[in-house]
Tab-separated table of C-alpha atoms in Angstrom:
chain	number	residue	atom	x	y	z
A	1386	MET	CA	0.000	0.000	0.000
A	1387	GLU	CA	1.140	3.485	-0.789
A	1388	GLN	CA	-0.444	6.823	0.063
A	1389	VAL	CA	-1.242	9.055	-2.909
A	1390	PRO	CA	-3.286	12.195	-3.532
A	1391	TYR	CA	-6.487	11.722	-5.518
A	1392	GLY	CA	-9.628	13.693	-6.317
A	1393	GLY	CA	-8.734	16.628	-4.093
A	1394	TRP	CA	-7.794	14.511	-1.071
A	1395	SER	CA	-4.136	14.472	-0.093
A	1396	ARG	CA	-4.260	10.964	1.418
A	1397	CYS	CA	-5.708	7.934	-0.326
A	1398	ALA	CA	-4.500	4.344	-0.022
A	1399	ARG	CA	-3.470	2.884	-3.387
A	1400	LEU	CA	-3.520	-0.901	-3.668
A	1401	VAL	CA	-2.394	-2.648	-6.864
A	1402	ALA	CA	-3.167	-6.182	-8.051
A	1403	GLY	CA	-1.207	-6.724	-11.260
A	1404	GLY	CA	-2.697	-4.252	-13.746
A	1405	VAL	CA	-5.672	-3.331	-11.537
A	1406	GLU	CA	-5.723	-0.656	-8.837
A	1407	VAL	CA	-8.077	0.490	-6.124
A	1408	LEU	CA	-7.910	3.725	-4.161
A	1409	VAL	CA	-9.516	4.078	-0.739
A	1410	THR	CA	-10.001	7.470	0.887
A	1411	LEU	CA	-8.210	7.932	4.208
A	1412	GLU	CA	-9.561	11.413	4.985
A	1413	VAL	CA	-13.252	10.380	4.763
A	1414	GLY	CA	-15.109	7.140	4.511
A	1415	PRO	CA	-14.221	4.415	4.221
A	1416	ARG	CA	-14.811	4.746	0.474
A	1417	VAL	CA	-13.325	2.820	-2.405
A	1418	ILE	CA	-13.188	5.912	-4.607
A	1419	ARG	CA	-11.413	4.364	-7.599
A	1420	PHE	CA	-11.306	0.937	-9.219
A	1421	GLY	CA	-9.876	0.286	-12.646
A	1422	ARG	CA	-6.891	-0.643	-14.755
A	1423	VAL	CA	-3.709	1.224	-13.882
A	1424	GLY	CA	-3.755	4.331	-16.107
A	1425	GLY	CA	-7.303	3.548	-17.282
A	1426	PRO	CA	-10.665	5.104	-16.466
A	1427	ASN	CA	-12.329	4.805	-13.073
A	1428	MET	CA	-15.076	2.179	-13.176
A	1429	LEU	CA	-16.808	3.890	-10.213
A	1430	VAL	CA	-18.739	7.154	-10.299
A	1431	GLU	CA	-17.222	10.336	-8.841
A	1432	TYR	CA	-19.392	13.269	-7.764
A	1433	GLU	CA	-17.279	16.307	-8.656
A	1434	LYS	CA	-19.116	18.635	-6.241
A	1435	ASP	CA	-18.118	16.455	-3.255
A	1436	MET	CA	-14.651	15.254	-4.265
A	1437	GLY	CA	-11.865	16.360	-1.920
A	1438	LYS	CA	-14.161	17.641	0.832
A	1439	THR	CA	-13.776	16.630	4.479
A	1440	GLY	CA	-15.464	17.354	7.805
A	1441	GLY	CA	-18.935	18.600	8.571
A	1442	ASP	CA	-22.162	16.909	9.630
A	1443	GLU	CA	-23.938	16.689	6.271
A	1444	TYR	CA	-23.975	13.521	4.170
A	1445	ARG	CA	-22.007	13.736	0.911
A	1446	SER	CA	-22.202	11.257	-1.935
A	1447	TYR	CA	-18.507	11.522	-2.974
A	1448	GLY	CA	-19.011	8.536	-5.297
A	1449	GLY	CA	-17.173	5.246	-5.332
A	1450	HIS	CA	-18.247	2.324	-3.180
A	1451	ARG	CA	-19.274	2.558	0.465
A	1452	LEU	CA	-20.826	0.368	3.129
A	1453	TRP	CA	-24.269	1.103	4.585
A	1454	THR	CA	-26.901	-0.620	6.664
A	1455	ALA	CA	-30.158	-2.146	5.483
A	1456	PRO	CA	-32.993	-1.679	5.370
A	1457	GLU	CA	-32.443	1.803	4.015
A	1458	ASP	CA	-33.183	4.452	6.648
A	1459	LYS	CA	-32.801	8.190	6.013
A	1460	VAL	CA	-30.940	8.808	9.286
A	1461	ARG	CA	-28.875	5.624	9.673
A	1462	THR	CA	-28.098	4.942	5.990
A	1463	TYR	CA	-27.068	8.504	5.225
A	1464	GLU	CA	-25.002	9.187	8.329
A	1465	ALA	CA	-22.127	11.490	7.371
A	1466	ASP	CA	-18.815	9.703	6.780
A	1467	ASN	CA	-16.712	12.851	6.569
A	1468	GLN	CA	-14.047	11.966	9.153
A	1469	PRO	CA	-10.671	10.221	8.693
A	1470	VAL	CA	-10.593	6.442	8.806
A	1471	VAL	CA	-8.222	4.214	10.754
A	1472	HIS	CA	-6.047	2.084	8.480
A	1473	LYS	CA	-4.188	-1.050	9.478
A	1474	GLU	CA	-2.609	-3.966	7.661
A	1475	MET	CA	-3.153	-7.516	8.902
A	1476	ASN	CA	-2.464	-10.889	7.319
A	1477	GLY	CA	-2.296	-9.453	3.795
A	1478	TRP	CA	-5.512	-7.428	4.216
A	1479	ASN	CA	-5.758	-3.633	4.418
A	1480	GLU	CA	-8.523	-2.553	6.771
A	1481	PHE	CA	-10.228	0.848	6.711
A	1482	ARG	CA	-12.442	1.508	9.756
A	1483	THR	CA	-14.675	4.432	10.726
A	1484	PRO	CA	-14.799	6.089	14.092
A	1485	VAL	CA	-18.128	5.315	15.798
A	1486	GLY	CA	-20.703	7.940	14.802
A	1487	PRO	CA	-23.956	9.150	16.347
A	1488	GLN	CA	-25.830	6.043	15.140
A	1489	LYS	CA	-23.302	3.855	17.040
A	1490	ILE	CA	-22.524	1.701	13.990
A	1491	GLU	CA	-18.844	1.081	13.280
A	1492	LYS	CA	-18.061	0.285	9.635
A	1493	ALA	CA	-15.034	-1.421	8.159
A	1494	ILE	CA	-13.994	-2.321	4.637
A	1495	ARG	CA	-11.110	-4.748	4.203
A	1496	VAL	CA	-9.265	-5.084	0.898
A	1497	LEU	CA	-7.153	-8.010	-0.270
A	1498	THR	CA	-5.238	-7.841	-3.540
A	1499	ASP	CA	-4.109	-10.808	-5.613
A	1500	ALA	CA	-1.522	-9.770	-8.232
A	1501	GLN	CA	-1.396	-13.156	-9.974
A	1502	GLU	CA	-5.147	-13.216	-10.576
A	1503	GLU	CA	-5.414	-9.399	-10.984
A	1504	ARG	CA	-8.150	-9.625	-8.388
A	1505	VAL	CA	-9.354	-7.403	-5.564
A	1506	VAL	CA	-11.482	-8.841	-2.740
A	1507	LEU	CA	-13.604	-6.619	-0.486
A	1508	GLU	CA	-14.895	-7.708	2.889
A	1509	HIS	CA	-17.446	-5.597	4.776
A	1510	GLU	CA	-18.154	-5.436	8.502
A	1511	LEU	CA	-20.786	-3.591	10.536
A	1512	THR	CA	-20.481	-3.554	14.339
A	1513	ASN	CA	-23.249	-2.320	16.635
A	1514	ARG	CA	-21.582	-0.204	19.355
A	1515	ARG	CA	-24.750	0.726	21.260
A	1516	ASP	CA	-24.600	0.191	25.003
């Protein structure tokens, strides 16, 4: 993993699997903000008006791929994810975890890259942190 600037953010995690790359925001999220061939187009949408922004209490779409709870709920599903994530590497996985927000749901996205297969695996975790 290397840290690179992307989309107006100064810190994104770049993970490469052969000729495929994924970028995960470190300043907000966790969001997989880019997925595609190295040097090729992003296969995920980017919302220009939100790219590069951080902080605040309002929900922003940013784009990319994110984790949310179901069933869809206006308050819980669209809780702002505008704060930095905690990144750690473990057993070949890169984990990106949110701080616990007002809804008391902790979210994590783990990414595993396989260079031989040019494959990226995502694992999602929701943890209820209510008392």
